[in-house]
Coordinates of C-alpha atoms in Angstrom, one line a residue:
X25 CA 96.1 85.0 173.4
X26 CA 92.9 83.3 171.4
X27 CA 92.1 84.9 167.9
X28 CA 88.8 83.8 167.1
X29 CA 87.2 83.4 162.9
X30 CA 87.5 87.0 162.4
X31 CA 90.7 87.3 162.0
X32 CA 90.5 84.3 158.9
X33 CA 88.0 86.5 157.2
X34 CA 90.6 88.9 157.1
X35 CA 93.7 86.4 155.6
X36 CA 91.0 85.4 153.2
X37 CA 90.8 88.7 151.9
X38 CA 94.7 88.6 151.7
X39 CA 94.3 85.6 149.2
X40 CA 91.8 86.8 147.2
X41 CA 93.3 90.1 146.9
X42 CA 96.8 88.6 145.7
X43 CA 94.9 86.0 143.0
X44 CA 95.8 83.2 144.6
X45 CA 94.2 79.5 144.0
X46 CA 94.9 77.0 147.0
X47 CA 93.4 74.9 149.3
X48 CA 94.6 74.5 152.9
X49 CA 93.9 71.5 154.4
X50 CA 94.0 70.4 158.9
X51 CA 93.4 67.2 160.4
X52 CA 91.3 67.5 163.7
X53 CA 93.0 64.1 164.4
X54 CA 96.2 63.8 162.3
X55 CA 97.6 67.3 163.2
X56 CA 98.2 67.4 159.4
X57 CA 98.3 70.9 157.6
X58 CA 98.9 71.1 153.9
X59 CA 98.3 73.4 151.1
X60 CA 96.4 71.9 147.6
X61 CA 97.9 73.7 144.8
X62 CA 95.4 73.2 141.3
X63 CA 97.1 71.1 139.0
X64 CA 94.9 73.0 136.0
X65 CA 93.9 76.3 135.5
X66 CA 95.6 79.8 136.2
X67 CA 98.1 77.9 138.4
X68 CA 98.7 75.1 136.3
X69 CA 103.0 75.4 135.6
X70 CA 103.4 77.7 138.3
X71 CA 105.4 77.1 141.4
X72 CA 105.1 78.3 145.2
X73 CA 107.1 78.8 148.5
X74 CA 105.2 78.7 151.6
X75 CA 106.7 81.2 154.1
X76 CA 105.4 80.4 158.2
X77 CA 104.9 84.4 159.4
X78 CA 102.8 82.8 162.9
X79 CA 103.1 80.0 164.6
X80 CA 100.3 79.2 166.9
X81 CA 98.2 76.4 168.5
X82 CA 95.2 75.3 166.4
X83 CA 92.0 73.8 168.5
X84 CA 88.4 73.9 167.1
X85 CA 89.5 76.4 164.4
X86 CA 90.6 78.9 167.5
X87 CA 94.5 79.8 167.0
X88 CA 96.2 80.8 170.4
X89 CA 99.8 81.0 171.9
X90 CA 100.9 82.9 168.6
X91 CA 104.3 83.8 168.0
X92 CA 106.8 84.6 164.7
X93 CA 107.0 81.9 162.3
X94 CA 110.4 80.5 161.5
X95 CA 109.7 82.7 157.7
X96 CA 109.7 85.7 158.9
X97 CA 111.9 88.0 160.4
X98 CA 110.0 89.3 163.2
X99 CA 111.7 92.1 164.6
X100 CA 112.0 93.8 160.7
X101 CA 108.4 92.5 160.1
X102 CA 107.0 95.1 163.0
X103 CA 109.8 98.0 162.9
X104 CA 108.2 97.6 158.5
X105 CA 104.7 97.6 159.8
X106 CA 104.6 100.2 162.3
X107 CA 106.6 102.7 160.1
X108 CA 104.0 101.8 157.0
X109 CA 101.2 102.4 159.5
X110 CA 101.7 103.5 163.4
X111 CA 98.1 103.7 164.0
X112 CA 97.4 100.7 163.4
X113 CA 100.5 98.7 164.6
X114 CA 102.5 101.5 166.7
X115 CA 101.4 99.8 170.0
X116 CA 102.4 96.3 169.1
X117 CA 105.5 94.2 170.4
X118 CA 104.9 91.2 170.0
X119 CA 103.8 88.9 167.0
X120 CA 100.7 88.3 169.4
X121 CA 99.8 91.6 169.1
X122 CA 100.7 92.2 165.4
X123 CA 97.8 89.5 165.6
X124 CA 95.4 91.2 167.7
X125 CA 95.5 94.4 165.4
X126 CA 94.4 92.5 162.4
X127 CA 91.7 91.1 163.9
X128 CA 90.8 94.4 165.0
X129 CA 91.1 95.7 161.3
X130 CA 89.5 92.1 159.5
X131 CA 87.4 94.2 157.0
X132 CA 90.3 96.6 156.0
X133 CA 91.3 95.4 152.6
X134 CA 94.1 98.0 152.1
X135 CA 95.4 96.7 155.1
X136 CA 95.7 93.4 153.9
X137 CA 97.4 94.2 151.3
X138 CA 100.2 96.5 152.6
X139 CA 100.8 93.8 155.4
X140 CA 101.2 91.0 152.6
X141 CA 103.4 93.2 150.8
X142 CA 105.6 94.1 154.0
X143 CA 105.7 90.2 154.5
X144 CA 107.1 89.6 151.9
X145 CA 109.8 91.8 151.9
X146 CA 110.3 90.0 155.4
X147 CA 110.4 86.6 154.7
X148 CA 113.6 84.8 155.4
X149 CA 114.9 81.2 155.2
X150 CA 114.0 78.7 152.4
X151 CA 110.7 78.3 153.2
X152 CA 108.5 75.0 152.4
X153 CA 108.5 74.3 148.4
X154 CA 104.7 73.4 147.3
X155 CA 104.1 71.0 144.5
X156 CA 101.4 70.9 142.5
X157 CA 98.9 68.7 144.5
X158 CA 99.0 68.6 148.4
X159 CA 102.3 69.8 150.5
X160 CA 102.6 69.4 153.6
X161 CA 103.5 72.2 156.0
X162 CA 105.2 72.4 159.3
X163 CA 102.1 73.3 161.7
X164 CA 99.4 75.9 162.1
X165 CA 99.4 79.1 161.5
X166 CA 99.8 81.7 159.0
X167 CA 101.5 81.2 155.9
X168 CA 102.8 83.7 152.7
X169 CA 102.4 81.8 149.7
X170 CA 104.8 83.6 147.5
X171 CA 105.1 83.0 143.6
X172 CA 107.8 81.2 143.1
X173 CA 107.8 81.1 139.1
X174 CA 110.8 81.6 137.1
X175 CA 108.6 83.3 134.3
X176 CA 105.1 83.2 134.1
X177 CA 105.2 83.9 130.7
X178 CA 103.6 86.4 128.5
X179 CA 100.4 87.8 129.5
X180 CA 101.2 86.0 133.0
X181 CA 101.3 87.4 136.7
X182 CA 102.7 86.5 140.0
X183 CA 100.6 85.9 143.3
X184 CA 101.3 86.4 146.8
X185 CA 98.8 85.7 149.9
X186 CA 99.2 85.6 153.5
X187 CA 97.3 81.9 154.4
X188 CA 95.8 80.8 157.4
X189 CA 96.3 77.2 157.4
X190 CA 93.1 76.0 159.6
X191 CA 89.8 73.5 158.6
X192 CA 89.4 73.0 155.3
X193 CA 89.8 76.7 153.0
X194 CA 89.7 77.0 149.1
X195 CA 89.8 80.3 147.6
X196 CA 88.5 80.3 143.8
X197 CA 90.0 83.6 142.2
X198 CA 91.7 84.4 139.1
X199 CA 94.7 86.8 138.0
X200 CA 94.0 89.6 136.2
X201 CA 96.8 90.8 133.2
X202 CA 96.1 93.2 130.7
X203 CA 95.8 92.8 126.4
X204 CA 97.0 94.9 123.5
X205 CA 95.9 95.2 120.0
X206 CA 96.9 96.8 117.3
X207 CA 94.9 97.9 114.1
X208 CA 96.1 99.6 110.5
X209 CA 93.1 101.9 109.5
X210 CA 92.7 101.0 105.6
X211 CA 91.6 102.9 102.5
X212 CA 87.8 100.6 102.9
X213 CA 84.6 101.8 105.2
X214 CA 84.6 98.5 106.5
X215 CA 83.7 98.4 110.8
X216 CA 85.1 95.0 112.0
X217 CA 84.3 96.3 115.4
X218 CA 87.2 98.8 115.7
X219 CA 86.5 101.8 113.7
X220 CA 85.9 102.3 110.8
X221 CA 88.7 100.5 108.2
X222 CA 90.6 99.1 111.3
X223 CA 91.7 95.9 110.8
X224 CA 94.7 93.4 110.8
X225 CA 96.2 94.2 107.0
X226 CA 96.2 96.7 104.8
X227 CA 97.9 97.7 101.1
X228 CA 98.9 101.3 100.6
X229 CA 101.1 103.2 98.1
X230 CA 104.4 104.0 99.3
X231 CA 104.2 107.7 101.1
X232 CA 100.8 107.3 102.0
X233 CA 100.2 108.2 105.9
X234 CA 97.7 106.2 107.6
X235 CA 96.1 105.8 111.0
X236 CA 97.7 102.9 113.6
X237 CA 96.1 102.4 116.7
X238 CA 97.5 100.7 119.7
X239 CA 94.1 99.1 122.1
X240 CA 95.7 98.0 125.8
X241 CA 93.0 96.7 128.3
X242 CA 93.1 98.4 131.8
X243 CA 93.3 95.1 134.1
X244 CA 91.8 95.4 137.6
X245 CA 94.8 97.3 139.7
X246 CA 93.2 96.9 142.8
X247 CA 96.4 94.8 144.0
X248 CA 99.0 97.4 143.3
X249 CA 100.7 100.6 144.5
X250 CA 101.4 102.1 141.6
X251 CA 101.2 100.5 138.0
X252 CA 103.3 100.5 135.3
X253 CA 102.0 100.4 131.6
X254 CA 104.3 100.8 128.3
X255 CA 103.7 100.1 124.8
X256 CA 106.5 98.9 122.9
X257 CA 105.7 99.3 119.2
X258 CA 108.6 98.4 116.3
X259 CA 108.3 99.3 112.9
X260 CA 110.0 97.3 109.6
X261 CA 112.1 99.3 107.5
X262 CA 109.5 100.1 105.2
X263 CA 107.7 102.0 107.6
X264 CA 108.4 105.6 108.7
X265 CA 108.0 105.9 112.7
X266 CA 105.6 108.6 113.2
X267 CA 106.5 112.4 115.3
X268 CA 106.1 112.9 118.9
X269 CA 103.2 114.2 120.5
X270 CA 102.4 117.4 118.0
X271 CA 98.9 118.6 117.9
X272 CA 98.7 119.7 114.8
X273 CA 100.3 117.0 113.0
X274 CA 98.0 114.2 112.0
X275 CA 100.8 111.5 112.3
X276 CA 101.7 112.7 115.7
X277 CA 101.6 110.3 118.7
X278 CA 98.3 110.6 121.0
X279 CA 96.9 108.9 123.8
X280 CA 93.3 108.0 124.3
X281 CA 91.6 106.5 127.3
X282 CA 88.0 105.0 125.5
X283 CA 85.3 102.8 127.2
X284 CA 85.6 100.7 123.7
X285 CA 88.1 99.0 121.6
X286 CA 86.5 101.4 119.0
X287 CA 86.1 105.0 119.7
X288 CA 85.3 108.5 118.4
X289 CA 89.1 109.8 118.9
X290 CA 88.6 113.0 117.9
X291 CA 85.2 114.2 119.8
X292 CA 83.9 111.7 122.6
X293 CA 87.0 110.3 124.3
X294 CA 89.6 111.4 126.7
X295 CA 93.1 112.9 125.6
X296 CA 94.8 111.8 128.4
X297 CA 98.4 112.3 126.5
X298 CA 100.2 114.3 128.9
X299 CA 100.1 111.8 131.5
X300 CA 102.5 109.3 128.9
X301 CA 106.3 109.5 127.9
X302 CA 106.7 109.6 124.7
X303 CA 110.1 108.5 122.8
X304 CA 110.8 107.7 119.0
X305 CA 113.9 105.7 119.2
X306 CA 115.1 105.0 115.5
X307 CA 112.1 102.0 114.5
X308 CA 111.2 101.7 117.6
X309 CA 108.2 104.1 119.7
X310 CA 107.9 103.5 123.3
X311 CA 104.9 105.0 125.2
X312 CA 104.9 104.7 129.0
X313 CA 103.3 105.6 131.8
X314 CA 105.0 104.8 135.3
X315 CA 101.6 105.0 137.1
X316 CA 98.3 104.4 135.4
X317 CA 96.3 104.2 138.6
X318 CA 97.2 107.9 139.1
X319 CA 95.5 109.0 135.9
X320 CA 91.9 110.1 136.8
X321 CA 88.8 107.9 135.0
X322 CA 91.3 105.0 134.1
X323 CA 89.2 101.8 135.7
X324 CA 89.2 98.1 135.3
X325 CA 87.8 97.3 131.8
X326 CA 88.3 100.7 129.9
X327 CA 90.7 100.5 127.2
X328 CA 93.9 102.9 126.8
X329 CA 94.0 103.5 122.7
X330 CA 97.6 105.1 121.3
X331 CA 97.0 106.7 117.5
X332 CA 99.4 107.8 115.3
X333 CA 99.9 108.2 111.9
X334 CA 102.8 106.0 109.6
X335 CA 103.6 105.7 106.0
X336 CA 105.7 103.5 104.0
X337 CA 108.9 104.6 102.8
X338 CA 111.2 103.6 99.6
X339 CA 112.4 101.0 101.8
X340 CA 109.0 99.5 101.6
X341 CA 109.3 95.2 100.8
X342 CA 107.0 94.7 97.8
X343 CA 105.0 91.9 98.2
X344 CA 105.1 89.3 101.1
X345 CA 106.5 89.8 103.5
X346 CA 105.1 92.7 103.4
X347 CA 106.0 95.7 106.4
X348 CA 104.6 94.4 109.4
X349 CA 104.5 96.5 112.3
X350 CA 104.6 95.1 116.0
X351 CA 103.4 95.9 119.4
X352 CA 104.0 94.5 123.0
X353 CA 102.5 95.9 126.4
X354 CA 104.7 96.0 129.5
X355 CA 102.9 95.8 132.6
X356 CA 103.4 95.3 136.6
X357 CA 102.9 92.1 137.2
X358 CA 104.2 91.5 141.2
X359 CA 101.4 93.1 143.5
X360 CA 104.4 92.9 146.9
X361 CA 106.7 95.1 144.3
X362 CA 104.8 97.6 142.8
X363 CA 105.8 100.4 145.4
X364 CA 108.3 103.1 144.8
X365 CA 112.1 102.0 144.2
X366 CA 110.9 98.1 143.5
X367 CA 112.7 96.9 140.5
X368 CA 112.2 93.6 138.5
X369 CA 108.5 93.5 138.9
X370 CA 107.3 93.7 135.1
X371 CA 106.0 91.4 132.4
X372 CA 104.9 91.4 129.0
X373 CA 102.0 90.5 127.1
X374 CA 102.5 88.6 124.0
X375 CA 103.0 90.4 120.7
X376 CA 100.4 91.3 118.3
X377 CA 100.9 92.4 114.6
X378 CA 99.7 94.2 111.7
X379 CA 101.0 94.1 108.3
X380 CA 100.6 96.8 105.2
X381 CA 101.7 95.5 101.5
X382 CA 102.3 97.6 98.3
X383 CA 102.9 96.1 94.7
X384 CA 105.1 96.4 91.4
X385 CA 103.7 97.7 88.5
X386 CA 105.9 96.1 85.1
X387 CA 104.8 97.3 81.7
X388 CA 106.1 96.0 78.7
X389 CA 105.9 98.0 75.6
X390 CA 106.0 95.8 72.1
X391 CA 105.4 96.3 68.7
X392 CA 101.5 95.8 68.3
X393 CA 102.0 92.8 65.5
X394 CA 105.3 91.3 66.8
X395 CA 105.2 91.1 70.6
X396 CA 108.8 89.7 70.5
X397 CA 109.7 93.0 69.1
X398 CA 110.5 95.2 72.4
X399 CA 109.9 98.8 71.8
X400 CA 112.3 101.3 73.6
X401 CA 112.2 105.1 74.3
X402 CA 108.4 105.3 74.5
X403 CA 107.4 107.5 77.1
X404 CA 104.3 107.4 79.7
X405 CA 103.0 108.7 82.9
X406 CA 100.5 107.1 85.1
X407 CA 97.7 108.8 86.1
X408 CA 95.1 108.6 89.4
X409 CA 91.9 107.0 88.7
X410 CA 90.0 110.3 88.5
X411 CA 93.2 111.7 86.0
X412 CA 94.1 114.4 88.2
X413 CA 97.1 113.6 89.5
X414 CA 100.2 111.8 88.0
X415 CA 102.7 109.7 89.9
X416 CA 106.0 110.9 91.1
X417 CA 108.7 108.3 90.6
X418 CA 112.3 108.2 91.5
X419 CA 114.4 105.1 91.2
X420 CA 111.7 103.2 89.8
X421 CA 109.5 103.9 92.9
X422 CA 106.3 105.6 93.4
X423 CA 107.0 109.2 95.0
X424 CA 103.7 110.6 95.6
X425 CA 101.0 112.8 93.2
X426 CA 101.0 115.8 92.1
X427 CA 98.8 118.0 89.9
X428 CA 98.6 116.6 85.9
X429 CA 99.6 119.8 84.2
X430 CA 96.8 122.1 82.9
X431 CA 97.2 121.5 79.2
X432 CA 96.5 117.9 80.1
X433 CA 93.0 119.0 81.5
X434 CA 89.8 118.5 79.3
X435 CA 90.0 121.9 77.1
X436 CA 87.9 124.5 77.1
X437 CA 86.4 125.2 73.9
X438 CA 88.9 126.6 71.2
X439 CA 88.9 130.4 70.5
X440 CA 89.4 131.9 67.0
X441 CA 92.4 134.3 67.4
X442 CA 92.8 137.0 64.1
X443 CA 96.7 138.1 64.1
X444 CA 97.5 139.6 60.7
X445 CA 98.5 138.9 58.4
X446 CA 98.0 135.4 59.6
X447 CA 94.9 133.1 60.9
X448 CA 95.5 130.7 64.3
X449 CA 93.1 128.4 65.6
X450 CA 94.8 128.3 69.5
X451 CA 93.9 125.0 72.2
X452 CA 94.7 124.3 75.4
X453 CA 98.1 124.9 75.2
X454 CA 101.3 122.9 75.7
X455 CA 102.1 119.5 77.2
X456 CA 104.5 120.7 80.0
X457 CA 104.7 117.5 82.0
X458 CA 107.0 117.4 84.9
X459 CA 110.4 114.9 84.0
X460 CA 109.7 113.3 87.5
X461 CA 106.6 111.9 86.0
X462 CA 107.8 110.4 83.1
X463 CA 107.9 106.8 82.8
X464 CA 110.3 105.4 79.4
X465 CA 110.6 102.5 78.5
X466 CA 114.1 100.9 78.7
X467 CA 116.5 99.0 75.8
X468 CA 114.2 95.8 76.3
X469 CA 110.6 97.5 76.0
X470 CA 110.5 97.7 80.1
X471 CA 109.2 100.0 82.6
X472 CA 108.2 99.6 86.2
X473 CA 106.7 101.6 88.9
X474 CA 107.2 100.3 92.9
X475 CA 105.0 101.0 95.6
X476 CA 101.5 101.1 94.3
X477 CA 98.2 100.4 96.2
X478 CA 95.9 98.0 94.7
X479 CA 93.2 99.8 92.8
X480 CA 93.0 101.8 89.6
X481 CA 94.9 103.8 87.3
X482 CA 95.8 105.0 83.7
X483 CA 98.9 104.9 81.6
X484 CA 98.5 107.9 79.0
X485 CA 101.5 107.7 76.4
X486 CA 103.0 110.7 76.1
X487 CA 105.6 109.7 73.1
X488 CA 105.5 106.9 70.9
X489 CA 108.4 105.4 70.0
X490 CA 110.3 106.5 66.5
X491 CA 108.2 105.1 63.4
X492 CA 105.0 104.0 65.7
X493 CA 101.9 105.7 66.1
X494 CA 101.2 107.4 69.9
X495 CA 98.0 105.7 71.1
X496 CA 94.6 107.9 70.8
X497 CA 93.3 106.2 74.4
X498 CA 94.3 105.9 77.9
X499 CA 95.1 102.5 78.8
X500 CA 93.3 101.3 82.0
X501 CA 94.9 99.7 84.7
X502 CA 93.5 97.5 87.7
X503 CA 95.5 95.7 90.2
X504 CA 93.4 93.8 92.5
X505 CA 94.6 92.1 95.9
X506 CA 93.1 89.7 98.0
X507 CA 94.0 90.4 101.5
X508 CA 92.7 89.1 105.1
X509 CA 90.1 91.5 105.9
X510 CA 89.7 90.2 109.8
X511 CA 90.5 90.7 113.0
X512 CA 92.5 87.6 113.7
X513 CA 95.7 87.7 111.4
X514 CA 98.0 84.2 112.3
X515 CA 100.7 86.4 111.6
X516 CA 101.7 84.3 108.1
X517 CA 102.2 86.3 105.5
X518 CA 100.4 83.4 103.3
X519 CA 97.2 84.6 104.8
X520 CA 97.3 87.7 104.7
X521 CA 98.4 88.3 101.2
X522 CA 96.5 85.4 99.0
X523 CA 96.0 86.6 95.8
X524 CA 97.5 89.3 93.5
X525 CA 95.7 90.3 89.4
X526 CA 96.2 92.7 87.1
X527 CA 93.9 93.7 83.9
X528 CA 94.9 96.1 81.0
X529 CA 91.5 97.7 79.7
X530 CA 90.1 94.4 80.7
X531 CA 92.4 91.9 79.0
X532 CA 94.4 89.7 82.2
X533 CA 98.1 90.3 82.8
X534 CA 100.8 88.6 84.6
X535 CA 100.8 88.2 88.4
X536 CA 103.5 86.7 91.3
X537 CA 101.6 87.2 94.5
X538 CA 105.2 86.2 96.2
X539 CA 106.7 88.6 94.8
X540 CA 103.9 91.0 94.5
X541 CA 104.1 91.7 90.8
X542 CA 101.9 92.2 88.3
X543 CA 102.8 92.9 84.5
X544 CA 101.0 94.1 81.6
X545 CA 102.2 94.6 77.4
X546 CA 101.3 97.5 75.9
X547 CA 101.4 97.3 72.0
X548 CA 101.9 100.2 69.1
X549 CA 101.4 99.6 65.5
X550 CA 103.9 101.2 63.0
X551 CA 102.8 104.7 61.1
X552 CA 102.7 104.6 57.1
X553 CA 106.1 104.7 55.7
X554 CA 106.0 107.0 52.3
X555 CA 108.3 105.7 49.5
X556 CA 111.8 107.1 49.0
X557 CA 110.9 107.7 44.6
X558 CA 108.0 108.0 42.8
X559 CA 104.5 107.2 44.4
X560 CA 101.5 109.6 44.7
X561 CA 102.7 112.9 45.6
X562 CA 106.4 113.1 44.7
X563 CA 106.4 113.9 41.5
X564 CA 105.3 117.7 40.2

């Protein structure tokens, strides 16, 4: 039996459906027939077996006389194909006609691909190695070119084709792998092309919940049965994992499919949540979908975007490192075994990372003409930089805000109050500050707060210490950081975190960026000291 050039259109599709790069080369003369693997590109470090499914006579580009190839088990080969598909292959016996019915079917591309995929759960013997360059194979015929690879590496994939090995045939396609981002949504209306704030690193206060967002590329899927897509996102210690899937929690875990790495969540795009598993597993969130083909809209080139809200903890590392946060994708990555019960068939992209830092407030209090003379017992809180809220802190760290206490407000004007037989003027009442918010300075003058943003805020003394005057002002407080404000973090901490200051109503402090310090020295002067005899006003 003759098979004409329709039947190569067909295996051609086979190859470029399964990404595959090759050249086959026949010698009219030489009865030579070799496959040219690319020693650059896609290919370049991967490795191939070449499995002989026909065997046939070659003239003129015309194949006849075709039988099974000594890489195939024939018998299994057809009981596989007509089970798979009986209308198409019931009738067949013979690799001859296994032939026949793919010519008959050339422009089927589904086809192609089950049959690859049956052929290579097929293939037996050792097959013929290929080297990068030209091999040689054992005649014409049809060939799987099976991917070989111990591991293609991150972001990689494996190929498979069914070749005809007949003239001179090169394929150009490419593989196709998926991506993944991950953004930290900071406190600045900055768009870098994600959203609004989105970017690589970030400083926050410990406590404070802020948006993440997870952006994995759909790849072209066309290749696969099913297709297997899982974020694997860690967390540092510092960082509180966020709750599963709960609506009406804004650090819940959601899943977005977007036609943009930077999308309306909350009105244009699609919640396509309930069609991921979801799993908080101590620092580590996992959200997987066995299937993504299945899911209805998700095409080539959109982008599947996970959201959920995280805050730092009081295990938060002040200064560099800083608390990065981590993401991988895990994809399907063999087309022949991506059908149901096929096992080993995944890769990973590489990892991407974002990082958040916090910083160390230290305040020194001293006597305001001798700043060698360390004041202890003076007591402060630090307020927000509108002074409506005063920090929490326990164990030396920032514990969130709460409300400064009413007496604390700006009065309202003073009433005149008659009581006989005695005359009040009454204020705004009493300081009733709570002790969570109190900040006293210890034995050498010290006090330090953990876990603040960069920005500003304002120490109020709330008792000087014994003999020295309170101060009449707030003091104001500015910590400024320099952090990477791209889209392209190295993943060095160096560069992310570059420069760290600190000012005390304008005059400089002290500043580790390392460490992610700052310091600043507060000074009181002593109160008038009356004599113990004699002096204005002690005698009658």
């Amino acid at each position: 039996m003759k098979h004409t050039k329709k039947l190569t259109s067909l295996l051609l599709a086979l190859v470029m459906l399964f990404a595959m790069t090759a050249t086959a080369l026949a010698s009219q003369s030489g009865g030579y027939y070799g496959v040219t693997i690319p020693e650059d590109g896609i290919l370049a470090g991967h490795t191939f077996t070449a499995y002989q499914v026909f065997k046939a006579r070659e003239e003129d580009g015309v194949l006849s006389d075709v039988d099974w190839g000594n890489g195939i088990n024939g018998p299994a080969f057809l009981a596989a194909l007509k089970a798979a598909d009986p209308a198409v292959f019931n009738s067949c016996s013979t690799a001859a006609d296994v032939a026949k019915a793919l010519d008959d079917c050339a422009d089927d591309n589904a086809l192609a691909q089950q049959v690859a995929r049956i052929a290579e759960k097929n293939k037996t013997g050792n097959g013929t190695a290929l080297q990068q360059g030209s091999t040689a194979l054992p005649g014409a015929g049809y060939y799987l070119i099976v991917d070989t690879t111990a591991d293609v590496g991150q972001g990689g994939a494996y190929n498979a084709a069914l070749l005809q090995v007949v003239g001179n045939i090169t394929v150009n396609v490419k593989t196709d792998a998926p991506s993944v981002e991950k953004k930290v949504q900071a406190d600045v209306d900055v768009n870098g092309g994600y959203g609004p704030g989105f970017r690589d690193v970030a400083d926050f206060n410990i406590g404070q919940t802020t948006i993440f967002h997870l952006i994995g590329k759909v790849p072209d899927m066309s290749r696969y049965q099913t297709y297997k897509y899982t974020f694997h996102d860690t967390f540092s210690t510092g960082l509180t994992p966020p709750t599963i899937n709960d609506p009406e929690n804004p650090g819940s875990v959601r899943v977005y499919l977007s036609n943009s790495k930077y999308a309306d969540l909350f009105d244009h795009e699609a919640d396509i949540t309930s069609n991921f598993n979801i799993a908080v597993n101590g620092q580590k969130l996992t959200v997987s979908c066995n299937n993504l083909k299945a899911i209805s809209g998700v095409t080539q080139g959109k982008y599947i975007i996970v959201e959920y809200g995280a805050a730092l903890n009081s295990n938060a590392v002040i200064g560099r490192p800083g608390n990065p946060n981590t993401v991988y994708l895990e994809y399907s990555n063999r087309p022949d075994q991506s059908g149901a019960g096929d096992t080993n068939n995944t890769g990973r992209t590489p990892e991407d990372k974002v990082v958040v830092f916090t910083y160390q407030l230290n305040t020194s209090k001293v006597d305001g003409q001798n700043p060698n003379t360390k004041l202890p017992n003076a007591q402060f809180v630090l307020l927000s930089s509108a002074k409506l809220s005063v920090a929490k802190v326990i164990d030396g760290k920032f514990a969130g805000w709460v409300s400064v206490p009413s007496s604390e407000l700006p009065p309202a004007p003073p009433q005149l109050v008659i009581t006989l037989p005695l005359l009040s003027i009454q204020g705004g009442g009493t300081t009733s500050w709570d002790p969570e918010t109190i900040l006293t300075s210890d034995a050498n003058g010290l006090f330090s707060i953990k876990g603040l943003d960069a920005g500003t805020y304002y120490l109020r003394e709330i008792k000087a210490p014994r003999y020295y005057n309170s101060l009449t002002e707030d003091i104001e407080v500015k910590i400024t950081a320099t952090i990477y404000n791209g889209q392209s973090w190295d993943g060095n901490p160096a560069t992310a975190l570059t420069a760290l200051s600190v000012t005390a109503n304008g005059a400089p402090g002290t500043a580790n960026v390392a460490t992610g310090t700052v310091g600043i020295t507060v000074g009181n002067n002593r109160g008038y000291e009356l004599p113990e005899t004699g002096g204005i006003g002690t005698t009658i």
